[in-house]
Amino acid sequence: MKGLSTLHQRNSMVLAIVCIVLCLVVMQLWLLTATMEAFLGGEDFIVWPAAAASLALFGLNFGLLHFYLRTLSC
Amino acid sequence: MKIDDHDHVTIPPNGKAHEPQPAWREEFPIDWPKDEFRSRRDFTKMLGLTSLAFVAGQVWIGVLSIMRKSRSAPARMDLGLLDELPIGGAKRFEFPSPGHPCLIVRLEKDSVVAFGQKCTHLSCPVIPNAELGKFLCPCHHGSFDIKTGRPLAGPPRRPLPKIELEIKDGRVYAVGFAEAGA
């Protein structure tokens, strides 16, 4: 990448991506525990919307990881 | 194997200089920095896999939810005569199948309720106390409202599963589970 040619800039980008991915994974963990709690309490209506939200978070993670592995780490 | 570049290939586990190391170290050059090294790239890949595992967990809960909905209604169970149960008294039974302990409590002359006996925190058996109007859990001092099964104190956050009852000709029957929030 021309705009991110220096090691320092690339390093900052990678760290930012890792931090964002980490935050998204923590959100997914919270979503999973909240969904399990609701499911055990007999509230089924929340299960599939929560799964869709988790899938969306994974999509975001995947995009960021793809950017990191394909673009930044070369 | 001859170690030419000690600084980049290996660091002895005892941290001493390379020269006084025994000869076998040259055959087994354990590279501690590399051995303990986990690259940022590997860590990020692991985060990606963890994210995927969470999605799989969510889908699994969804499948369990569908399976629970499609399960057939439990068979109606005769719990005996209402008058056999004194006011404020309770009786234990297993519904819908053995291994699922439940409690029926007679609150007033014509008022009777039934709930699953397992505490929703860690499944300890709850004990009814009609005078206090609570089900008490002795394990972690949790309590539930005896009329609704809602948690009142302690660690439990979910209500006790409520069992639908039917009274016919003076006999009490368990006919199924009430919907959450009912």
Short mmCIF file of N, CA and C in Angstrom, two decimals, chain A residues 11 14-15 18 21-22 25 28-29 31-32 35-37 39-44 47-48 50-51 54-55 57-58 61 65 68-69 73, chain B residues 40-45 47-55 57-66 68-69 157-159 179-181:
data_model
loop_
_atom_site.label_atom_id
_atom_site.label_comp_id
_atom_site.label_asym_id
_atom_site.label_seq_id
_atom_site.Cartn_x
_atom_site.Cartn_y
_atom_site.Cartn_z
N ASN A 11 2.20 -0.58 11.34
CA ASN A 11 2.10 -1.13 12.69
C ASN A 11 0.88 -0.55 13.42
N VAL A 14 -2.28 -2.08 12.01
CA VAL A 14 -2.47 -3.49 12.45
C VAL A 14 -2.96 -3.51 13.89
N LEU A 15 -2.36 -2.69 14.72
CA LEU A 15 -2.79 -2.64 16.13
C LEU A 15 -4.25 -2.20 16.24
N VAL A 18 -6.46 -5.11 15.21
CA VAL A 18 -6.50 -6.15 16.25
C VAL A 18 -7.40 -5.70 17.40
N VAL A 21 -11.08 -5.90 16.24
CA VAL A 21 -11.51 -7.31 16.17
C VAL A 21 -11.72 -7.86 17.57
N LEU A 22 -10.84 -7.51 18.47
CA LEU A 22 -10.96 -7.98 19.86
C LEU A 22 -12.27 -7.47 20.48
N VAL A 25 -15.19 -9.39 19.06
CA VAL A 25 -15.28 -10.76 19.61
C VAL A 25 -15.86 -10.72 21.02
N GLN A 28 -19.49 -10.38 20.70
CA GLN A 28 -20.09 -11.67 20.34
C GLN A 28 -20.23 -12.57 21.56
N LEU A 29 -19.22 -12.53 22.42
CA LEU A 29 -19.28 -13.35 23.64
C LEU A 29 -20.45 -12.90 24.52
N LEU A 31 -23.13 -11.39 23.48
CA LEU A 31 -24.35 -11.76 22.77
C LEU A 31 -24.70 -13.24 22.99
N LEU A 32 -23.68 -14.07 22.97
CA LEU A 32 -23.91 -15.51 23.16
C LEU A 32 -24.43 -15.80 24.57
N THR A 35 -27.99 -14.50 24.90
CA THR A 35 -28.94 -15.35 24.17
C THR A 35 -29.20 -16.65 24.92
N MET A 36 -28.13 -17.24 25.46
CA MET A 36 -28.29 -18.49 26.21
C MET A 36 -29.18 -18.26 27.43
N GLU A 37 -28.96 -17.13 28.09
CA GLU A 37 -29.76 -16.79 29.28
C GLU A 37 -31.24 -16.65 28.89
N PHE A 39 -32.72 -17.91 26.22
CA PHE A 39 -33.23 -19.21 25.77
C PHE A 39 -33.60 -20.09 26.97
N LEU A 40 -32.74 -20.12 27.97
CA LEU A 40 -33.04 -20.93 29.15
C LEU A 40 -34.25 -20.37 29.92
N GLY A 41 -34.48 -19.06 29.77
CA GLY A 41 -35.65 -18.46 30.41
C GLY A 41 -36.92 -18.61 29.60
N GLY A 42 -36.83 -19.31 28.47
CA GLY A 42 -38.01 -19.58 27.66
C GLY A 42 -38.33 -18.50 26.64
N GLU A 43 -37.43 -17.53 26.46
CA GLU A 43 -37.67 -16.46 25.49
C GLU A 43 -36.99 -16.80 24.17
N ASP A 44 -37.75 -17.41 23.29
CA ASP A 44 -37.18 -17.90 22.03
C ASP A 44 -37.09 -16.83 20.95
N VAL A 47 -33.62 -15.44 19.80
CA VAL A 47 -32.54 -16.33 19.41
C VAL A 47 -32.02 -16.05 17.99
N TRP A 48 -32.93 -15.99 17.02
CA TRP A 48 -32.46 -15.81 15.63
C TRP A 48 -31.98 -14.41 15.32
N ALA A 50 -30.42 -12.54 17.37
CA ALA A 50 -29.08 -12.51 17.98
C ALA A 50 -28.08 -13.27 17.12
N ALA A 51 -28.53 -14.39 16.52
CA ALA A 51 -27.64 -15.15 15.63
C ALA A 51 -27.28 -14.31 14.41
N SER A 54 -24.75 -11.75 15.45
CA SER A 54 -23.43 -12.38 15.63
C SER A 54 -22.78 -12.66 14.26
N LEU A 55 -23.60 -13.07 13.31
CA LEU A 55 -23.08 -13.33 11.96
C LEU A 55 -22.58 -12.03 11.32
N LEU A 57 -21.40 -9.46 12.93
CA LEU A 57 -20.13 -9.12 13.59
C LEU A 57 -18.99 -9.97 13.04
N PHE A 58 -19.30 -11.25 12.78
CA PHE A 58 -18.28 -12.11 12.19
C PHE A 58 -17.90 -11.61 10.80
N ASN A 61 -15.56 -8.83 11.23
CA ASN A 61 -14.26 -9.38 11.63
C ASN A 61 -13.53 -9.96 10.43
N LEU A 65 -9.98 -8.83 9.02
CA LEU A 65 -8.88 -9.81 8.98
C LEU A 65 -8.36 -9.96 7.55
N TYR A 68 -6.22 -7.08 6.79
CA TYR A 68 -4.94 -7.19 7.50
C TYR A 68 -4.03 -8.22 6.83
N LEU A 69 -4.57 -9.40 6.58
CA LEU A 69 -3.72 -10.48 6.09
C LEU A 69 -3.31 -10.29 4.63
N SER A 73 -0.04 -7.02 5.73
CA SER A 73 1.08 -7.84 6.18
C SER A 73 1.96 -8.32 5.04
N ARG B 40 1.49 -11.81 15.84
CA ARG B 40 0.26 -11.04 15.85
C ARG B 40 -0.71 -11.58 14.81
N ARG B 41 -0.12 -12.04 13.72
CA ARG B 41 -0.95 -12.61 12.65
C ARG B 41 -1.68 -13.87 13.14
N ASP B 42 -0.95 -14.74 13.86
CA ASP B 42 -1.58 -15.96 14.40
C ASP B 42 -2.66 -15.60 15.41
N PHE B 43 -2.35 -14.61 16.25
CA PHE B 43 -3.33 -14.18 17.26
C PHE B 43 -4.61 -13.67 16.59
N THR B 44 -4.44 -12.89 15.53
CA THR B 44 -5.61 -12.34 14.84
C THR B 44 -6.40 -13.45 14.15
N LYS B 45 -5.69 -14.42 13.59
CA LYS B 45 -6.38 -15.57 12.98
C LYS B 45 -7.19 -16.32 14.04
N LEU B 47 -8.44 -15.06 16.71
CA LEU B 47 -9.63 -14.25 17.02
C LEU B 47 -10.72 -14.48 15.97
N GLY B 48 -10.33 -14.58 14.72
CA GLY B 48 -11.29 -14.85 13.64
C GLY B 48 -11.99 -16.18 13.84
N LEU B 49 -11.22 -17.20 14.21
CA LEU B 49 -11.81 -18.53 14.45
C LEU B 49 -12.74 -18.49 15.67
N THR B 50 -12.34 -17.73 16.70
CA THR B 50 -13.20 -17.60 17.88
C THR B 50 -14.52 -16.95 17.50
N SER B 51 -14.44 -15.93 16.65
CA SER B 51 -15.64 -15.24 16.18
C SER B 51 -16.56 -16.22 15.45
N LEU B 52 -15.97 -17.05 14.61
CA LEU B 52 -16.75 -18.06 13.88
C LEU B 52 -17.39 -19.06 14.85
N ALA B 53 -16.63 -19.42 15.88
CA ALA B 53 -17.17 -20.37 16.87
C ALA B 53 -18.37 -19.77 17.60
N PHE B 54 -18.34 -18.47 17.87
CA PHE B 54 -19.48 -17.82 18.52
C PHE B 54 -20.71 -17.84 17.61
N VAL B 55 -20.50 -17.65 16.31
CA VAL B 55 -21.63 -17.73 15.37
C VAL B 55 -22.20 -19.15 15.40
N GLY B 57 -22.13 -21.19 17.85
CA GLY B 57 -22.86 -21.33 19.12
C GLY B 57 -24.25 -20.72 19.03
N GLN B 58 -24.34 -19.55 18.40
CA GLN B 58 -25.65 -18.90 18.24
C GLN B 58 -26.59 -19.76 17.40
N VAL B 59 -26.05 -20.32 16.31
CA VAL B 59 -26.87 -21.16 15.44
C VAL B 59 -27.33 -22.41 16.20
N TRP B 60 -26.43 -22.93 17.04
CA TRP B 60 -26.77 -24.12 17.82
C TRP B 60 -27.93 -23.81 18.79
N ILE B 61 -27.91 -22.65 19.40
CA ILE B 61 -29.02 -22.26 20.29
C ILE B 61 -30.31 -22.15 19.47
N GLY B 62 -30.20 -21.62 18.24
CA GLY B 62 -31.37 -21.52 17.36
C GLY B 62 -31.95 -22.89 17.04
N VAL B 63 -31.05 -23.85 16.78
CA VAL B 63 -31.51 -25.22 16.48
C VAL B 63 -32.20 -25.82 17.70
N LEU B 64 -31.61 -25.60 18.88
CA LEU B 64 -32.24 -26.09 20.12
C LEU B 64 -33.62 -25.47 20.32
N SER B 65 -33.73 -24.19 19.96
CA SER B 65 -35.01 -23.49 20.09
C SER B 65 -36.08 -24.12 19.19
N ILE B 66 -35.67 -24.44 17.94
CA ILE B 66 -36.62 -25.07 17.00
C ILE B 66 -37.02 -26.45 17.52
N ARG B 68 -37.10 -27.43 20.55
CA ARG B 68 -37.97 -27.29 21.72
C ARG B 68 -39.41 -26.96 21.30
N LYS B 69 -39.53 -26.13 20.26
CA LYS B 69 -40.88 -25.76 19.79
C LYS B 69 -41.60 -26.95 19.17
N ARG B 157 -31.69 -15.31 38.13
CA ARG B 157 -32.24 -14.20 37.34
C ARG B 157 -33.47 -14.62 36.53
N ARG B 158 -33.63 -15.93 36.36
CA ARG B 158 -34.76 -16.42 35.56
C ARG B 158 -35.83 -17.02 36.48
N PRO B 159 -37.10 -16.94 36.08
CA PRO B 159 -38.16 -17.51 36.93
C PRO B 159 -38.16 -19.04 36.88
N GLU B 179 -46.16 -20.57 29.11
CA GLU B 179 -45.20 -19.78 28.34
C GLU B 179 -44.44 -18.84 29.27
N ALA B 180 -43.21 -18.50 28.90
CA ALA B 180 -42.42 -17.56 29.71
C ALA B 180 -43.14 -16.22 29.79
N GLY B 181 -43.18 -15.66 30.98
CA GLY B 181 -43.81 -14.35 31.17
C GLY B 181 -45.31 -14.43 31.38
#
